[in-house]
PDB file of C-alpha atoms in Angstrom:
ATOM      1  CA  MET A 101      11.608  19.152  42.973  1.00  0.00           C
ATOM      2  CA  LYS A 102      14.004  17.802  45.555  1.00  0.00           C
ATOM      3  CA  GLU A 103      16.515  15.354  44.132  1.00  0.00           C
ATOM      4  CA  ILE A 104      17.592  12.387  46.204  1.00  0.00           C
ATOM      5  CA  GLU A 105      21.269  13.017  45.446  1.00  0.00           C
ATOM      6  CA  LYS A 106      20.971  16.688  46.341  1.00  0.00           C
ATOM      7  CA  ALA A 107      19.381  15.903  49.708  1.00  0.00           C
ATOM      8  CA  GLU A 108      21.982  13.236  50.462  1.00  0.00           C
ATOM      9  CA  ILE A 109      24.857  15.566  49.532  1.00  0.00           C
ATOM     10  CA  LYS A 110      23.408  18.181  51.883  1.00  0.00           C
ATOM     11  CA  ARG A 111      23.097  15.676  54.732  1.00  0.00           C
ATOM     12  CA  LEU A 112      26.655  14.383  54.279  1.00  0.00           C
ATOM     13  CA  SER A 113      28.036  17.908  53.975  1.00  0.00           C
ATOM     14  CA  ASP A 114      26.360  18.831  57.254  1.00  0.00           C
ATOM     15  CA  MET A 115      27.907  15.786  58.913  1.00  0.00           C
ATOM     16  CA  LEU A 116      31.334  16.686  57.518  1.00  0.00           C
ATOM     17  CA  ASP A 117      30.931  20.252  58.747  1.00  0.00           C
ATOM     18  CA  ALA A 118      30.078  18.985  62.232  1.00  0.00           C
ATOM     19  CA  LEU A 119      33.185  16.791  62.210  1.00  0.00           C
ATOM     20  CA  ASN A 120      35.322  19.742  61.123  1.00  0.00           C
ATOM     21  CA  HIS A 121      34.023  21.768  64.062  1.00  0.00           C
ATOM     22  CA  LYS A 122      34.970  18.943  66.443  1.00  0.00           C
ATOM     23  CA  ASP A 123      38.593  18.880  65.168  1.00  0.00           C
ATOM     24  CA  ALA A 124      40.036  21.180  67.828  1.00  0.00           C
ATOM     25  CA  ALA A 125      38.386  19.342  70.725  1.00  0.00           C
ATOM     26  CA  ILE A 126      39.563  15.934  69.517  1.00  0.00           C
ATOM     27  CA  ILE A 127      43.145  17.099  68.923  1.00  0.00           C
ATOM     28  CA  GLN A 128      43.253  18.604  72.420  1.00  0.00           C
ATOM     29  CA  GLN A 129      42.273  15.254  73.915  1.00  0.00           C
ATOM     30  CA  GLY A 130      45.409  13.765  72.364  1.00  0.00           C
ATOM     31  CA  ASN A 131      43.931  10.273  71.943  1.00  0.00           C
ATOM     32  CA  ALA A 132      45.648   8.943  68.782  1.00  0.00           C
ATOM     33  CA  GLU A 133      43.016   6.283  68.137  1.00  0.00           C
ATOM     34  CA  LEU A 134      40.191   8.804  68.393  1.00  0.00           C
ATOM     35  CA  ILE A 135      42.014  11.205  66.061  1.00  0.00           C
ATOM     36  CA  SER A 136      42.603   8.482  63.447  1.00  0.00           C
ATOM     37  CA  ASN A 137      38.938   7.394  63.601  1.00  0.00           C
ATOM     38  CA  HIS A 138      37.903  11.024  63.184  1.00  0.00           C
ATOM     39  CA  GLU A 139      40.146  11.478  60.134  1.00  0.00           C
ATOM     40  CA  GLU A 140      38.910   8.215  58.570  1.00  0.00           C
ATOM     41  CA  GLU A 141      35.303   9.320  59.005  1.00  0.00           C
ATOM     42  CA  LYS A 142      36.041  12.693  57.380  1.00  0.00           C
ATOM     43  CA  GLU A 143      37.789  10.988  54.462  1.00  0.00           C
ATOM     44  CA  LYS A 144      34.890   8.546  53.997  1.00  0.00           C
ATOM     45  CA  LEU A 145      32.345  11.395  53.952  1.00  0.00           C
ATOM     46  CA  THR A 146      34.447  13.389  51.469  1.00  0.00           C
ATOM     47  CA  LYS A 147      34.653  10.419  49.072  1.00  0.00           C
ATOM     48  CA  GLU A 148      30.899   9.776  49.295  1.00  0.00           C
ATOM     49  CA  ILE A 149      30.102  13.448  48.631  1.00  0.00           C
ATOM     50  CA  ALA A 150      32.376  13.428  45.569  1.00  0.00           C
ATOM     51  CA  ARG A 151      30.707  10.249  44.267  1.00  0.00           C
ATOM     52  CA  LEU A 152      27.210  11.690  44.693  1.00  0.00           C
ATOM     53  CA  LYS A 153      28.212  14.916  42.925  1.00  0.00           C
ATOM     54  CA  ASP A 154      29.468  12.872  39.970  1.00  0.00           C
ATOM     55  CA  VAL A 155      26.149  10.977  39.851  1.00  0.00           C
ATOM     56  CA  ARG A 156      24.240  14.259  39.895  1.00  0.00           C
ATOM     57  CA  VAL A 157      26.349  15.756  37.090  1.00  0.00           C
ATOM     58  CA  SER A 158      25.909  12.658  34.927  1.00  0.00           C
ATOM     59  CA  LYS A 159      22.109  12.833  35.409  1.00  0.00           C
ATOM     60  CA  LEU A 160      22.127  16.491  34.367  1.00  0.00           C
ATOM     61  CA  SER A 161      24.286  15.690  31.345  1.00  0.00           C
ATOM     62  CA  SER A 162      21.970  12.927  30.171  1.00  0.00           C
ATOM     63  CA  GLU A 163      18.922  15.184  30.599  1.00  0.00           C
ATOM     64  CA  ALA A 164      20.668  17.970  28.649  1.00  0.00           C
ATOM     65  CA  GLN A 165      21.445  15.533  25.821  1.00  0.00           C
ATOM     66  CA  LYS A 166      17.802  14.397  25.681  1.00  0.00           C
ATOM     67  CA  LEU A 167      16.630  18.005  25.378  1.00  0.00           C
ATOM     68  CA  ALA A 168      19.227  18.827  22.740  1.00  0.00           C
ATOM     69  CA  GLN A 169      17.928  15.933  20.627  1.00  0.00           C
ATOM     70  CA  LEU A 170      14.387  17.340  20.543  1.00  0.00           C
ATOM     71  CA  PRO A 171      13.720  18.622  17.012  1.00  0.00           C
ATOM     72  CA  PHE A 172      12.574  22.143  17.941  1.00  0.00           C
ATOM     73  CA  SER A 173      13.787  24.777  20.370  1.00  0.00           C
ATOM     74  CA  ARG A 174      13.511  28.541  20.600  1.00  0.00           C
ATOM     75  CA  GLU A 175      13.707  31.434  23.034  1.00  0.00           C
ATOM     76  CA  ILE A 176      10.596  32.029  25.140  1.00  0.00           C
ATOM     77  CA  THR A 177       9.499  35.677  24.911  1.00  0.00           C
ATOM     78  CA  LYS A 178       8.736  37.774  27.985  1.00  0.00           C
ATOM     79  CA  LYS A 179       5.045  37.752  27.063  1.00  0.00           C
ATOM     80  CA  GLU A 180       5.037  33.940  26.869  1.00  0.00           C
ATOM     81  CA  GLN A 181       6.933  33.732  30.164  1.00  0.00           C
ATOM     82  CA  ALA A 182       4.246  35.861  31.810  1.00  0.00           C
ATOM     83  CA  ASP A 183       1.529  33.437  30.669  1.00  0.00           C
ATOM     84  CA  MET A 184       3.382  30.123  30.962  1.00  0.00           C
ATOM     85  CA  GLY A 185       0.191  28.159  31.669  1.00  0.00           C
ATOM     86  CA  SER A 186      -1.390  28.906  28.307  1.00  0.00           C
ATOM     87  CA  LEU A 187       1.915  28.191  26.538  1.00  0.00           C
ATOM     88  CA  LYS A 188       2.150  24.765  28.166  1.00  0.00           C
ATOM     89  CA  LYS A 189      -1.482  24.021  27.258  1.00  0.00           C
ATOM     90  CA  ALA A 190      -0.965  25.131  23.655  1.00  0.00           C
ATOM     91  CA  VAL A 191       2.279  23.203  23.188  1.00  0.00           C
ATOM     92  CA  ARG A 192       1.975  19.728  24.650  1.00  0.00           C
ATOM     93  CA  GLY A 193       5.241  18.241  25.883  1.00  0.00           C
ATOM     94  CA  ILE A 194       7.159  21.512  25.995  1.00  0.00           C
ATOM     95  CA  VAL A 195      10.112  21.656  28.379  1.00  0.00           C
ATOM     96  CA  VAL A 196      11.138  25.144  29.490  1.00  0.00           C
ATOM     97  CA  VAL A 197      14.705  25.583  30.751  1.00  0.00           C
ATOM     98  CA  HIS A 198      15.810  28.701  32.632  1.00  0.00           C
ATOM     99  CA  PRO A 199      19.489  29.693  32.267  1.00  0.00           C
ATOM    100  CA  MET A 200      19.971  30.077  36.035  1.00  0.00           C
ATOM    101  CA  THR A 201      19.003  26.479  36.867  1.00  0.00           C
ATOM    102  CA  ALA A 202      21.592  23.698  37.073  1.00  0.00           C
ATOM    103  CA  LEU A 203      20.341  22.264  33.775  1.00  0.00           C
ATOM    104  CA  GLY A 204      20.436  25.679  32.096  1.00  0.00           C
ATOM    105  CA  ARG A 205      24.009  26.283  33.242  1.00  0.00           C
ATOM    106  CA  GLU A 206      24.979  22.793  32.097  1.00  0.00           C
ATOM    107  CA  MET A 207      23.560  23.540  28.630  1.00  0.00           C
ATOM    108  CA  GLY A 208      25.172  26.994  28.515  1.00  0.00           C
ATOM    109  CA  LEU A 209      21.902  28.861  27.963  1.00  0.00           C
ATOM    110  CA  LYS A 210      21.746  32.655  28.000  1.00  0.00           C
ATOM    111  CA  VAL A 211      17.945  33.037  27.708  1.00  0.00           C
ATOM    112  CA  VAL A 212      14.855  31.085  28.777  1.00  0.00           C
ATOM    113  CA  THR A 213      14.474  28.390  26.128  1.00  0.00           C
ATOM    114  CA  GLY A 214      11.665  26.002  25.248  1.00  0.00           C
ATOM    115  CA  TYR A 215      12.205  22.536  23.790  1.00  0.00           C
ATOM    116  CA  ALA A 216       9.454  20.561  22.084  1.00  0.00           C
ATOM    117  CA  LYS A 217       8.831  17.859  19.501  1.00  0.00           C
ATOM    118  CA  LYS A 218       6.793  20.210  17.271  1.00  0.00           C
ATOM    119  CA  ALA A 219       7.330  23.831  16.260  1.00  0.00           C
ATOM    120  CA  PHE A 220       5.618  26.390  18.479  1.00  0.00           C
TER     121      PHE A 220
END
């Protein structure tokens, strides 16, 4: 599941990294106009990366709020984790969140947790 924001952040970060590696060569040239253009480009990329990170965090927050509003949640046992397919067939609409994912960290989970509309 590749998010658009995540891919764009990666692309912009790579561009910023490339610009940072060119710093020494541009400063050695001594062309003031080229240096100012270089700095403006770095600043523009930094702002865009920050904006995209905020968008990504807000999406995670809204998804976490939706899950928290579901009427039933409980820890998924190791046995259920081993046979996740049958669990998902038995409980329609279940959403399983792992604590090491971005959403799990956002929600502050310590164990693998399942969220559903009905008790399971």
